[in-house]
XYZ file of N, CA, C and O in Angstrom:
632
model
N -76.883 -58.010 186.724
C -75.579 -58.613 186.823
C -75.626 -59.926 186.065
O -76.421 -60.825 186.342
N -74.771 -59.981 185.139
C -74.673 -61.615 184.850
C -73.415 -62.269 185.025
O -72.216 -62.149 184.774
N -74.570 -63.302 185.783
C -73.507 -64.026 186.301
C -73.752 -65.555 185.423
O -74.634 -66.324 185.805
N -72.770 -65.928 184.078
C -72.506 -66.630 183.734
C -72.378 -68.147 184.594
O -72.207 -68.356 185.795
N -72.527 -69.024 183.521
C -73.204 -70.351 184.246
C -71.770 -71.497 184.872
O -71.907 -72.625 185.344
N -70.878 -70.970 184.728
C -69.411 -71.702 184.958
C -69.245 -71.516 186.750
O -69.029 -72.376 187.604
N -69.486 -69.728 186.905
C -69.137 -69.207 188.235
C -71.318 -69.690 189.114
O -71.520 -69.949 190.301
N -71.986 -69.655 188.444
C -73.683 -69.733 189.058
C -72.904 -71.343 189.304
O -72.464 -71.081 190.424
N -72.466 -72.690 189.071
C -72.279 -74.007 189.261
C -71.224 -73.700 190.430
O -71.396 -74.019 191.607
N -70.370 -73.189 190.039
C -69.484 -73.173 191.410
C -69.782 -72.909 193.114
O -69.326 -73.422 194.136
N -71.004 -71.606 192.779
C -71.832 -71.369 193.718
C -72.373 -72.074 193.976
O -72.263 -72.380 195.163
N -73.426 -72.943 193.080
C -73.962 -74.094 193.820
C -73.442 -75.229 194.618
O -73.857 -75.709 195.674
N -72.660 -75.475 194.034
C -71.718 -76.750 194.531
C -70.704 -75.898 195.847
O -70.392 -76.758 196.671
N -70.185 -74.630 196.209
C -69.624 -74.236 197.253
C -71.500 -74.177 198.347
O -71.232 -74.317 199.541
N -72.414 -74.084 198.214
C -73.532 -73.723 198.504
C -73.555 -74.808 199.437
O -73.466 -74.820 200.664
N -73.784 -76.304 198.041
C -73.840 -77.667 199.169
C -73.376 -78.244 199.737
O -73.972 -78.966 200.536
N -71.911 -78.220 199.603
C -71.111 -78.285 199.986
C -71.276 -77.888 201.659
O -71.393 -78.791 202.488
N -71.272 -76.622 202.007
C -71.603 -76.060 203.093
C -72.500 -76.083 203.939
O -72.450 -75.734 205.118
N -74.027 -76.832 202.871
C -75.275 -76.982 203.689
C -75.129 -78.216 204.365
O -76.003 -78.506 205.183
N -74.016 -79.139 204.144
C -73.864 -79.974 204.896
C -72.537 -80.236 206.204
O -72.267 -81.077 207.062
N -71.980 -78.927 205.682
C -70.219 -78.874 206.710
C -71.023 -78.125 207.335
O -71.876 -78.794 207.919
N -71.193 -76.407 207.554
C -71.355 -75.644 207.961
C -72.799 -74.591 207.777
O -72.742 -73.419 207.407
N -73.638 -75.090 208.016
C -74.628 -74.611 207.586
C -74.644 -72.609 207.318
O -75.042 -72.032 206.307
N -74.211 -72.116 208.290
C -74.004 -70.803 208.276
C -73.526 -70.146 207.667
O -73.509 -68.915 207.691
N -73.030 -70.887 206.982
C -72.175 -70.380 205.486
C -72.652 -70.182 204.537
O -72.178 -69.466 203.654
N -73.995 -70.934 204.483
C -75.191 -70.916 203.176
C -75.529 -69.378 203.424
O -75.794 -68.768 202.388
N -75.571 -68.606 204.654
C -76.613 -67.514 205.002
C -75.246 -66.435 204.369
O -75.350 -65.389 203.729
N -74.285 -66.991 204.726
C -73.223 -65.872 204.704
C -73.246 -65.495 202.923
O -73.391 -64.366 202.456
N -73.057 -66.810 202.111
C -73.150 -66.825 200.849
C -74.106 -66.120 200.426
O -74.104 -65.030 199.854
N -75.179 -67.006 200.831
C -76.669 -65.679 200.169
C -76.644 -64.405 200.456
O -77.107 -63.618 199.630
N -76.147 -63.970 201.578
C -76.117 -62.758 202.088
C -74.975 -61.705 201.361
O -75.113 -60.557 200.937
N -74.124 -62.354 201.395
C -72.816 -61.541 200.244
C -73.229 -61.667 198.600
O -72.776 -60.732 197.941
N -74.073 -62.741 197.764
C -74.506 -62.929 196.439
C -75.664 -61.200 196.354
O -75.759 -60.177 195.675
N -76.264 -61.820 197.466
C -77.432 -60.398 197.416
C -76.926 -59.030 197.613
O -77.671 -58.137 197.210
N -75.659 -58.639 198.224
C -75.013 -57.566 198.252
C -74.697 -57.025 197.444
O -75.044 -55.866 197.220
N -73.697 -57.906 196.529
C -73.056 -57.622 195.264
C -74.096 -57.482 194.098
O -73.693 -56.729 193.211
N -75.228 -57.978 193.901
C -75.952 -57.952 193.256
C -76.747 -56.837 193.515
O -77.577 -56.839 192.606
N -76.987 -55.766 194.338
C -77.601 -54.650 194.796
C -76.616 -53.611 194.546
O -77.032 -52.486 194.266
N -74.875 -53.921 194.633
C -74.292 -53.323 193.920
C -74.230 -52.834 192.825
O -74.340 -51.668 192.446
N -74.052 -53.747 192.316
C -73.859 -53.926 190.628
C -74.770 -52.891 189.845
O -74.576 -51.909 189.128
N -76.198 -53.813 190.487
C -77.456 -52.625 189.943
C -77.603 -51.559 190.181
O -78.351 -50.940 189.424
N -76.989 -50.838 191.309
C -76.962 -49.600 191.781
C -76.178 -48.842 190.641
O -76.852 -47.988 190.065
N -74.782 -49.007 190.178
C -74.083 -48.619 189.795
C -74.594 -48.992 188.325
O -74.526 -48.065 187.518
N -74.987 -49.949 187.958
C -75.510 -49.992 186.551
C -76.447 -48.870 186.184
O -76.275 -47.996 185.334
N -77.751 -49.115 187.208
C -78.538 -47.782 187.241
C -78.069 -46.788 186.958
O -78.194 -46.357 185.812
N -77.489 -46.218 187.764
C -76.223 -45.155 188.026
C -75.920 -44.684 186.903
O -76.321 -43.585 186.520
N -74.934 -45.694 186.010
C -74.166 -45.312 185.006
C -74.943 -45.114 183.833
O -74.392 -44.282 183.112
N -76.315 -45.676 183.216
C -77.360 -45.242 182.597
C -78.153 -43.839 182.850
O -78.192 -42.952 181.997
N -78.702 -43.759 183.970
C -78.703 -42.446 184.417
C -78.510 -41.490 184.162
O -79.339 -40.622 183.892
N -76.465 -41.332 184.195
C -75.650 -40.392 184.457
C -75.136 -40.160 182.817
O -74.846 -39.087 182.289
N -75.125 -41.515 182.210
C -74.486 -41.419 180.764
C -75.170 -41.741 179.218
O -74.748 -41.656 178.065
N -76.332 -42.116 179.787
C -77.706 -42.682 178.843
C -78.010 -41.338 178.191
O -77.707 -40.185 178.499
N -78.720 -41.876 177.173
C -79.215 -41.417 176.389
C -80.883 -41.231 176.632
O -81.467 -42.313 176.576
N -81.870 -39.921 176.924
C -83.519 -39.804 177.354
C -83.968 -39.731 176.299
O -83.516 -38.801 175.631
N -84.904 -40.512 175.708
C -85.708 -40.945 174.530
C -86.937 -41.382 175.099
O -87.118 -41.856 176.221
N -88.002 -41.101 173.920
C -89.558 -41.609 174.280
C -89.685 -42.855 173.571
O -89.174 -42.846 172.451
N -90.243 -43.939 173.943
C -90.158 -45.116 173.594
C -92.106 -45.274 173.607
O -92.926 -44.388 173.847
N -92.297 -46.456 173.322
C -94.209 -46.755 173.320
C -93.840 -48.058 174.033
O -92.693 -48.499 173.963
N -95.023 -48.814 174.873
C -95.343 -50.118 175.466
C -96.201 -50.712 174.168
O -97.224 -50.179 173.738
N -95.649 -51.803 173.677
C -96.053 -52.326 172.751
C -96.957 -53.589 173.439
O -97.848 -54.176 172.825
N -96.588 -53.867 174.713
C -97.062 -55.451 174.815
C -96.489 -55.670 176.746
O -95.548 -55.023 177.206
N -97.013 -56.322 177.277
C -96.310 -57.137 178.782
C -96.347 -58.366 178.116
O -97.105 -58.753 177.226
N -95.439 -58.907 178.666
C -94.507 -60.178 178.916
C -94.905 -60.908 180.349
O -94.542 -60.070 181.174
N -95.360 -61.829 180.949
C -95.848 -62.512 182.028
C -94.698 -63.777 181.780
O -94.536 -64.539 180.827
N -93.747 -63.585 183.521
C -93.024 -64.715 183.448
C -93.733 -65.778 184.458
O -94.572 -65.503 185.316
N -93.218 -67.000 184.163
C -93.987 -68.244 185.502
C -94.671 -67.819 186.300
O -95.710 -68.470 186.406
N -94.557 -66.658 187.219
C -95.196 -66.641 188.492
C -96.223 -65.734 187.842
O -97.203 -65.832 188.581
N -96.445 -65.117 187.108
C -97.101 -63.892 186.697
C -97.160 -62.540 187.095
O -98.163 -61.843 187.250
N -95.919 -62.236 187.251
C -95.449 -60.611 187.236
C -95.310 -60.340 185.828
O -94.983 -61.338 185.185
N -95.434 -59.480 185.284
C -95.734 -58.625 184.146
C -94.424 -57.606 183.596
O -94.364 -56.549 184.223
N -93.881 -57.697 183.037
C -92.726 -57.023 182.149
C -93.007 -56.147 180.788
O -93.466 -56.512 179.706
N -92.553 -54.827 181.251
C -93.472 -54.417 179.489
C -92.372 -54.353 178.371
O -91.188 -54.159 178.642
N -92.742 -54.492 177.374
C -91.733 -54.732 176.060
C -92.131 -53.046 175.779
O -93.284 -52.617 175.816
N -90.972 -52.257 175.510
C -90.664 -51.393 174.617
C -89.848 -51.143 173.263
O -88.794 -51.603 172.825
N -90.864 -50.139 172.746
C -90.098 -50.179 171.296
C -89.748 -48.737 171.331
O -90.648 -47.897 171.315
N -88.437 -48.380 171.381
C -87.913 -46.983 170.515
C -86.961 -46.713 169.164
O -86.472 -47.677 168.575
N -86.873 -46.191 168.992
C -85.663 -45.474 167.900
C -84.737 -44.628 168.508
O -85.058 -43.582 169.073
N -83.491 -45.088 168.401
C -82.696 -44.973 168.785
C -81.982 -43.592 168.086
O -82.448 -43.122 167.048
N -80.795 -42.991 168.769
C -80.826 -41.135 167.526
C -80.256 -42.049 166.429
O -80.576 -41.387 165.442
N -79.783 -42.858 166.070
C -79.032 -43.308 165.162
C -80.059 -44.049 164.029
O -79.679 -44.655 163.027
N -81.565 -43.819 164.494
C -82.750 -43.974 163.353
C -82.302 -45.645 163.557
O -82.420 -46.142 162.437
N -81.903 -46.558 164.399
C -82.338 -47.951 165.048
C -83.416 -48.386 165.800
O -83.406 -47.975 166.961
N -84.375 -49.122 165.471
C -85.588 -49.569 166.301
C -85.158 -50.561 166.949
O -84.807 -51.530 166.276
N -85.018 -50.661 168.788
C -85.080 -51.364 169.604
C -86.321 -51.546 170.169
O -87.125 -50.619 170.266
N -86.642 -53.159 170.719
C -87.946 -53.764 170.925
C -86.951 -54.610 171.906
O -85.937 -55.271 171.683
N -87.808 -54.249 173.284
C -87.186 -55.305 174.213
C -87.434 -54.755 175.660
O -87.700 -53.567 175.840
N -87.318 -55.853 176.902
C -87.743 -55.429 177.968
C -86.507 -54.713 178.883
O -85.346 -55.108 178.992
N -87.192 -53.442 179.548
C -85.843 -53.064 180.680
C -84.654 -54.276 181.196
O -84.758 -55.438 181.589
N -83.419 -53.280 180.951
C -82.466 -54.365 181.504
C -83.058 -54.682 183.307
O -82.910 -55.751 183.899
N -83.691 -53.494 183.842
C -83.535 -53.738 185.444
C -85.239 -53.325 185.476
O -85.567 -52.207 185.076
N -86.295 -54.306 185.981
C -87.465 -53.621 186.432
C -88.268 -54.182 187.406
O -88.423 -55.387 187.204
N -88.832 -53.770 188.375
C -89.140 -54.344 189.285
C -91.016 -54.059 189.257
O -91.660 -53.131 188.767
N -91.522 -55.458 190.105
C -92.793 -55.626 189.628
C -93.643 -56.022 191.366
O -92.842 -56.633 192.074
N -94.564 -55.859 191.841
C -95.547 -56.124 192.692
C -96.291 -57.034 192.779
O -96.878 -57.321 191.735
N -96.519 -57.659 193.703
C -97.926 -58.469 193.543
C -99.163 -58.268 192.846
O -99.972 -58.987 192.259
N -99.015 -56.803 193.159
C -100.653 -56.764 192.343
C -100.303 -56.705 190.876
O -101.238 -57.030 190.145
N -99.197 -56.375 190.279
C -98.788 -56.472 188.974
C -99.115 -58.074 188.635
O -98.673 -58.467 187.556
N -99.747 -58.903 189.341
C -100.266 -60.662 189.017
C -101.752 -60.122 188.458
O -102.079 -60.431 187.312
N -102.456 -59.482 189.112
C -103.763 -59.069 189.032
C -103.998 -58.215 188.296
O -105.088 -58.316 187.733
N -103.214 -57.110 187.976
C -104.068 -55.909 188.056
C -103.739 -56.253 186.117
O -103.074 -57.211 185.721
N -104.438 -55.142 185.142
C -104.816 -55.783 183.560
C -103.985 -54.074 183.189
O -104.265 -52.927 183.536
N -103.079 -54.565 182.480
C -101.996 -53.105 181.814
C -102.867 -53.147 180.107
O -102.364 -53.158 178.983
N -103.975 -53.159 180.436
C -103.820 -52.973 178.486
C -104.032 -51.277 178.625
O -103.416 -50.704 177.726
N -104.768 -50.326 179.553
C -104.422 -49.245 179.008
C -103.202 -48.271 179.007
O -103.177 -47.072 178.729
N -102.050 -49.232 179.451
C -100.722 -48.875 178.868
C -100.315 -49.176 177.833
O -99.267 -48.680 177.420
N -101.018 -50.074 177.113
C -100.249 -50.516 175.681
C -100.343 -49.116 174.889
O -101.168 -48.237 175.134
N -99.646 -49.084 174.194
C -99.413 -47.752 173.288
C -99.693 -46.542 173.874
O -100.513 -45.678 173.561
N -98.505 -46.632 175.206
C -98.305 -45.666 176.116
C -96.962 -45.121 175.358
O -96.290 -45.843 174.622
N -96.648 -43.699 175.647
C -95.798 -43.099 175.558
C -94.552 -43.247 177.001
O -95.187 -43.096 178.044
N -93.513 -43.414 177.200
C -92.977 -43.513 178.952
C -91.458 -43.231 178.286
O -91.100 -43.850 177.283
N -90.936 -42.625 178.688
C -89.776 -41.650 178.991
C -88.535 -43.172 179.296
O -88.635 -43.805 180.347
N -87.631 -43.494 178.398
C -86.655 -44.175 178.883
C -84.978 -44.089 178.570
O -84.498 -44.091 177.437
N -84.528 -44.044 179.308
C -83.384 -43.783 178.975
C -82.437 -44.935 178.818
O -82.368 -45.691 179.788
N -81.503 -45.277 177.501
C -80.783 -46.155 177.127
C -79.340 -45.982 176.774
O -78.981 -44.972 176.170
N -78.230 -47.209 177.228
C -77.110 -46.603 176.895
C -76.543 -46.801 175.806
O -76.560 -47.911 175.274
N -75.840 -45.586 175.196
C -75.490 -45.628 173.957
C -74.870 -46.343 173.082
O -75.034 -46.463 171.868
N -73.768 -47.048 174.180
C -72.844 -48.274 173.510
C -73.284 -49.102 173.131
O -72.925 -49.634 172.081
N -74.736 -49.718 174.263
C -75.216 -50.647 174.046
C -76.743 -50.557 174.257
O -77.352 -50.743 175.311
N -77.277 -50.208 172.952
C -78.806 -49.574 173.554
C -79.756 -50.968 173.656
O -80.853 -50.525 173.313
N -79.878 -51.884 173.834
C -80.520 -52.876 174.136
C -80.600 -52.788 175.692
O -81.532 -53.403 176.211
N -79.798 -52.144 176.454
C -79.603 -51.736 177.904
C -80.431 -51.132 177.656
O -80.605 -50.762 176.495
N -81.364 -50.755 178.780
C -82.059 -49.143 178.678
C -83.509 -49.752 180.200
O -84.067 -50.804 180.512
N -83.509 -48.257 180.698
C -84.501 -48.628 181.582
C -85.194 -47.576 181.461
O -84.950 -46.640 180.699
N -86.517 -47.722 182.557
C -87.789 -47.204 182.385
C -87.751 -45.945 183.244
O -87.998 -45.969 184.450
N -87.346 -44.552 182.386
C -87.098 -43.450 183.765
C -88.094 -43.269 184.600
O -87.460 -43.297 185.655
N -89.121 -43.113 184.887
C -89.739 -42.835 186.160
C -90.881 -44.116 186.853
O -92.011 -44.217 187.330
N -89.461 -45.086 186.449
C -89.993 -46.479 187.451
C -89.215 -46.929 188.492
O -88.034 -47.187 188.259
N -89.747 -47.095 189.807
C -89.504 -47.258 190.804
C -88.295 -48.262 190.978
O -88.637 -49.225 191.664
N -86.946 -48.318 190.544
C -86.743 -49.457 190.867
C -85.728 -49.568 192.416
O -85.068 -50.484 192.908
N -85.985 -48.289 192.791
C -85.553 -48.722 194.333
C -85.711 -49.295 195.426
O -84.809 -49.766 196.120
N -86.914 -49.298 195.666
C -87.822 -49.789 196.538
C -87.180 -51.627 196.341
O -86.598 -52.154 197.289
N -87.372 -52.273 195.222
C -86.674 -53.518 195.266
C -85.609 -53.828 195.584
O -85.370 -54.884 196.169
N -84.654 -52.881 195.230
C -82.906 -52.892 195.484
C -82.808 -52.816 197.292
O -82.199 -53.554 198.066
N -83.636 -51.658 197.547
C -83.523 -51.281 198.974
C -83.970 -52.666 199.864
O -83.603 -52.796 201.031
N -84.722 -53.580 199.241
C -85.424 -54.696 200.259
C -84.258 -55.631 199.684
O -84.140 -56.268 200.730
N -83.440 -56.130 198.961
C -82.768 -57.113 198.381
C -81.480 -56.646 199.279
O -80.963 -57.583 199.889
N -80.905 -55.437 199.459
C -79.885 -55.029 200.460
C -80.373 -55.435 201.948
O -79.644 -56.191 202.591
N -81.294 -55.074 202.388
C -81.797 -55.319 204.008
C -81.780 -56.577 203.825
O -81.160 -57.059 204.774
N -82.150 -57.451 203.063
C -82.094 -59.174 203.436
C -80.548 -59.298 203.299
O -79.959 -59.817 204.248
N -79.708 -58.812 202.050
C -78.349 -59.357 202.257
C -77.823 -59.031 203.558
O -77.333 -59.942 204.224
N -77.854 -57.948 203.976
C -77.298 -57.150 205.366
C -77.425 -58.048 206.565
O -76.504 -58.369 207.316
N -79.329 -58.598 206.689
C -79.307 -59.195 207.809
C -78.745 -60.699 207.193
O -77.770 -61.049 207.857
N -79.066 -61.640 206.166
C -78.331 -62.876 206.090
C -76.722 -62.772 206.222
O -76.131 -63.823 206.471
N -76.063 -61.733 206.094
C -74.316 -61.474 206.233
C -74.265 -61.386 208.140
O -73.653 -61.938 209.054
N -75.389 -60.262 207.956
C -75.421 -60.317 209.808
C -75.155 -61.502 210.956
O -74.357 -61.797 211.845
N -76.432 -61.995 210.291
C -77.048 -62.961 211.138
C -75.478 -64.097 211.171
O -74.854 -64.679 212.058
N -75.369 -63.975 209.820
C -73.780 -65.504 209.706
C -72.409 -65.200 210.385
O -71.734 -66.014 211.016
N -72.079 -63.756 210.124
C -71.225 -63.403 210.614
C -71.058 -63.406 212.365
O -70.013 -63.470 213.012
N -72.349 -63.321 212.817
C -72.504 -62.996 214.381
C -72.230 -64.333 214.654
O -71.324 -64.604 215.442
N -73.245 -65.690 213.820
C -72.556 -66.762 214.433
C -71.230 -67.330 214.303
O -70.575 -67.526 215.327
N -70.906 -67.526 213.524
C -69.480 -67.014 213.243
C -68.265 -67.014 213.793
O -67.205 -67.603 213.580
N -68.852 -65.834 214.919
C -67.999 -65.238 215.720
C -68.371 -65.691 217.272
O -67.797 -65.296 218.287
N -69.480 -66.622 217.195
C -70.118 -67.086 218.429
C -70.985 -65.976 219.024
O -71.385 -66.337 220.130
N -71.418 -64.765 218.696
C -72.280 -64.275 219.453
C -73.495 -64.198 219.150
O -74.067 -63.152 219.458
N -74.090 -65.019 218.620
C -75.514 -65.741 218.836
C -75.288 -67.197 217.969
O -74.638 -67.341 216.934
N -76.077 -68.273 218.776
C -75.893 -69.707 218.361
C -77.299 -69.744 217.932
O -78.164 -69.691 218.807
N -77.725 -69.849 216.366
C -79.073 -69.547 215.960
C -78.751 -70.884 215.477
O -79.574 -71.683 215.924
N -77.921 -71.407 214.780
C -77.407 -72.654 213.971
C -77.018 -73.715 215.058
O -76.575 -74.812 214.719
């Protein structure tokens, strides 16, 4: 999902705003940001999936951001004889992905499917990325929970 930096400032500033009126509102916020954002990707997924294009692509290289989770750069050709080089729009990574050493994936073969309009989109078909979505929904669920119940006064956690 991108969320452009005009509406990400507004959030912040409705954020602090609240961490100092109403604290419970911060949980409600995070809790509805993380919803919609489990949305989005669902249906992004989804629509790649359902309307993408299945092509074999190679792992040319991982990418290590700040914390050191690991991102792999793929390169395919696109049917239109275009070479794209670039990381999944959506991919999700593990702890041990800090540790563990991917070089005998480099100049792996892996199955990805990209969308046609815009093939710089494209994700990694038989990578897990549910398991992340599914834990990013259970936290929005219970932070919406948890705010809404107080809220409504039936639990005073705040």
């Amino acid at each position: 999902m991108d969320f452009n930096k005009k509406y990400g400032i507004l959030y912040v500033v409705f954020f602090v705003f609240f961490m100092f009126y109403k604290p419970v509102i911060c949980f409600l916020i995070f809790g509805i940001i993380a919803l919609v954002y489990t949305v989005n990707s669902i249906l992004h997924l989804n629509n790649i999936s359902k309307n993408g294009i299945e092509i074999t692509g190679r792992i040319i290289s991982y990418e290590s951001d700040a914390e050191g989770y690991k991102t792999p750069i793929v390169e395919f050709q696109t049917i239109e004889e275009k070479i794209i080089t670039g990381k999944p729009s959506f991919h999700t990574s593990s702890d041990l992905d800090k540790v563990r050493s991917f070089q005998a994936n480099i100049h792996k073969s892996v199955k990805i499917i990209y969308n046609s309009e815009s093939p710089e989109k494209f994700i990694l078909k038989d990578n897990s990325n549910g398991f992340g979505l599914i834990m990013l929904a259970i936290v929005g669920l219970v932070f919406t929970y948890i705010s809404v119940g107080n809220l409504l006064g039936y639990n005073n956690i705040f």
